[in-house]
Amino acid sequence: MRRGRHGTPAGEPRNVLADETEGYLLAHSHRHQAQREAEDLCARMAWLTTAQAEELTAHYVRGRLDVTRQLMHGTVRRADELRREYESRYAELRSALLRRHAAGACVVLACAAGVSALAGVLSR
């Protein structure tokens, strides 16, 4: 799975086709796994008729895909929440760092001015 879809580095284009293909393959994989599980379940129930087994398989696959869809939507929502929290925290830290650097620069300039003034006074 590829990382960093929301913020691609400068100069690197987002590949929407790759994202869609990855999503399709992931969905297909989940459907295939649900189908196998349903068929295994029906195989353990030897008394089911073919029609009943097909109906149970279809019902199981639909239910399983619904659960998977809900889990994925929940994961996407949580990822968005975390991204917003991290971006907010990053902005706070960056702002604090900028303030500290500005304060440090002011101190250095004040010291330089003081030393210059002291040197001027002492040289007279």
PDB file of N, CA and C in Angstrom, residues 1 16 21-22 29 33 35-36 39 41 51 54 66 70 79 83-85 92 94 96 99-100 107 119-120 122:
ATOM      1  N   MET A   1       0.822  -1.169   0.000  1.00  0.00           N
ATOM      2  CA  MET A   1       0.000   0.000   0.000  1.00  0.00           C
ATOM      3  C   MET A   1       0.869   1.235   0.000  1.00  0.00           C
ATOM      4  N   VAL A  16      -4.174   9.380  -9.539  1.00  0.00           N
ATOM      5  CA  VAL A  16      -5.542   9.016  -9.206  1.00  0.00           C
ATOM      6  C   VAL A  16      -5.862   7.617  -9.721  1.00  0.00           C
ATOM      7  N   THR A  21      -7.223   2.025  -8.736  1.00  0.00           N
ATOM      8  CA  THR A  21      -6.884   0.626  -8.979  1.00  0.00           C
ATOM      9  C   THR A  21      -6.608  -0.100  -7.676  1.00  0.00           C
ATOM     10  N   GLU A  22      -5.875   0.565  -6.794  1.00  0.00           N
ATOM     11  CA  GLU A  22      -5.591  -0.035  -5.489  1.00  0.00           C
ATOM     12  C   GLU A  22      -6.883  -0.286  -4.720  1.00  0.00           C
ATOM     13  N   SER A  29     -10.400  -8.181  -3.294  1.00  0.00           N
ATOM     14  CA  SER A  29      -9.797  -9.122  -2.352  1.00  0.00           C
ATOM     15  C   SER A  29     -10.749  -9.422  -1.193  1.00  0.00           C
ATOM     16  N   GLN A  33     -12.466 -13.040  -0.383  1.00  0.00           N
ATOM     17  CA  GLN A  33     -12.296 -13.681   0.923  1.00  0.00           C
ATOM     18  C   GLN A  33     -13.654 -13.985   1.545  1.00  0.00           C
ATOM     19  N   GLN A  35     -16.429 -14.508  -0.049  1.00  0.00           N
ATOM     20  CA  GLN A  35     -17.005 -15.595  -0.843  1.00  0.00           C
ATOM     21  C   GLN A  35     -16.450 -16.946  -0.387  1.00  0.00           C
ATOM     22  N   ARG A  36     -15.139 -17.021  -0.180  1.00  0.00           N
ATOM     23  CA  ARG A  36     -14.527 -18.278   0.284  1.00  0.00           C
ATOM     24  C   ARG A  36     -15.042 -18.678   1.655  1.00  0.00           C
ATOM     25  N   GLU A  39     -18.556 -20.005   1.303  1.00  0.00           N
ATOM     26  CA  GLU A  39     -18.560 -21.352   0.713  1.00  0.00           C
ATOM     27  C   GLU A  39     -18.076 -22.394   1.716  1.00  0.00           C
ATOM     28  N   LEU A  41     -18.470 -22.174   4.945  1.00  0.00           N
ATOM     29  CA  LEU A  41     -19.586 -22.316   5.876  1.00  0.00           C
ATOM     30  C   LEU A  41     -20.657 -23.236   5.292  1.00  0.00           C
ATOM     31  N   ALA A  51     -29.783 -24.106  -3.785  1.00  0.00           N
ATOM     32  CA  ALA A  51     -30.407 -22.782  -3.756  1.00  0.00           C
ATOM     33  C   ALA A  51     -30.210 -22.130  -2.388  1.00  0.00           C
ATOM     34  N   GLU A  54     -26.595 -21.037  -2.059  1.00  0.00           N
ATOM     35  CA  GLU A  54     -26.332 -19.829  -2.831  1.00  0.00           C
ATOM     36  C   GLU A  54     -26.917 -18.597  -2.139  1.00  0.00           C
ATOM     37  N   ASP A  66     -20.653  -5.158   3.966  1.00  0.00           N
ATOM     38  CA  ASP A  66     -21.187  -4.009   4.712  1.00  0.00           C
ATOM     39  C   ASP A  66     -20.331  -3.715   5.940  1.00  0.00           C
ATOM     40  N   GLN A  70     -18.089  -0.369   6.616  1.00  0.00           N
ATOM     41  CA  GLN A  70     -18.208   0.447   7.823  1.00  0.00           C
ATOM     42  C   GLN A  70     -16.859   0.608   8.520  1.00  0.00           C
ATOM     43  N   ALA A  79      -8.466   8.589  10.537  1.00  0.00           N
ATOM     44  CA  ALA A  79      -7.240   9.094   9.912  1.00  0.00           C
ATOM     45  C   ALA A  79      -7.353  10.591   9.649  1.00  0.00           C
ATOM     46  N   ARG A  83      -5.025  13.396  11.271  1.00  0.00           N
ATOM     47  CA  ARG A  83      -4.310  14.322  10.398  1.00  0.00           C
ATOM     48  C   ARG A  83      -4.562  15.754  10.828  1.00  0.00           C
ATOM     49  N   ARG A  84      -5.834  16.099  11.114  1.00  0.00           N
ATOM     50  CA  ARG A  84      -6.152  17.454  11.562  1.00  0.00           C
ATOM     51  C   ARG A  84      -5.472  17.764  12.898  1.00  0.00           C
ATOM     52  N   GLU A  85      -5.477  16.795  13.821  1.00  0.00           N
ATOM     53  CA  GLU A  85      -4.818  17.005  15.117  1.00  0.00           C
ATOM     54  C   GLU A  85      -3.320  17.229  14.937  1.00  0.00           C
ATOM     55  N   GLU A  92       1.161  24.778  15.838  1.00  0.00           N
ATOM     56  CA  GLU A  92       1.481  25.353  17.150  1.00  0.00           C
ATOM     57  C   GLU A  92       2.982  25.309  17.408  1.00  0.00           C
ATOM     58  N   ARG A  94       5.432  25.037  15.231  1.00  0.00           N
ATOM     59  CA  ARG A  94       6.131  25.906  14.285  1.00  0.00           C
ATOM     60  C   ARG A  94       6.028  27.363  14.718  1.00  0.00           C
ATOM     61  N   ALA A  96       5.573  28.453  17.825  1.00  0.00           N
ATOM     62  CA  ALA A  96       6.404  28.616  19.020  1.00  0.00           C
ATOM     63  C   ALA A  96       7.881  28.701  18.639  1.00  0.00           C
ATOM     64  N   ARG A  99       8.572  32.146  17.226  1.00  0.00           N
ATOM     65  CA  ARG A  99       8.656  33.148  18.296  1.00  0.00           C
ATOM     66  C   ARG A  99       9.995  33.060  19.020  1.00  0.00           C
ATOM     67  N   ARG A 100      10.459  31.842  19.290  1.00  0.00           N
ATOM     68  CA  ARG A 100      11.738  31.677  19.980  1.00  0.00           C
ATOM     69  C   ARG A 100      12.904  32.187  19.134  1.00  0.00           C
ATOM     70  N   VAL A 107      17.567  39.339  20.984  1.00  0.00           N
ATOM     71  CA  VAL A 107      18.591  39.329  22.032  1.00  0.00           C
ATOM     72  C   VAL A 107      19.969  39.524  21.407  1.00  0.00           C
ATOM     73  N   ALA A 119      31.745  49.824  23.138  1.00  0.00           N
ATOM     74  CA  ALA A 119      33.020  50.029  22.436  1.00  0.00           C
ATOM     75  C   ALA A 119      33.179  51.505  22.054  1.00  0.00           C
ATOM     76  N   GLY A 120      32.105  52.143  21.646  1.00  0.00           N
ATOM     77  CA  GLY A 120      32.144  53.552  21.286  1.00  0.00           C
ATOM     78  C   GLY A 120      32.465  54.422  22.489  1.00  0.00           C
ATOM     79  N   LEU A 122      34.029  53.439  25.279  1.00  0.00           N
ATOM     80  CA  LEU A 122      35.380  53.141  25.773  1.00  0.00           C
ATOM     81  C   LEU A 122      36.461  53.693  24.853  1.00  0.00           C
TER      82      LEU A 122
END
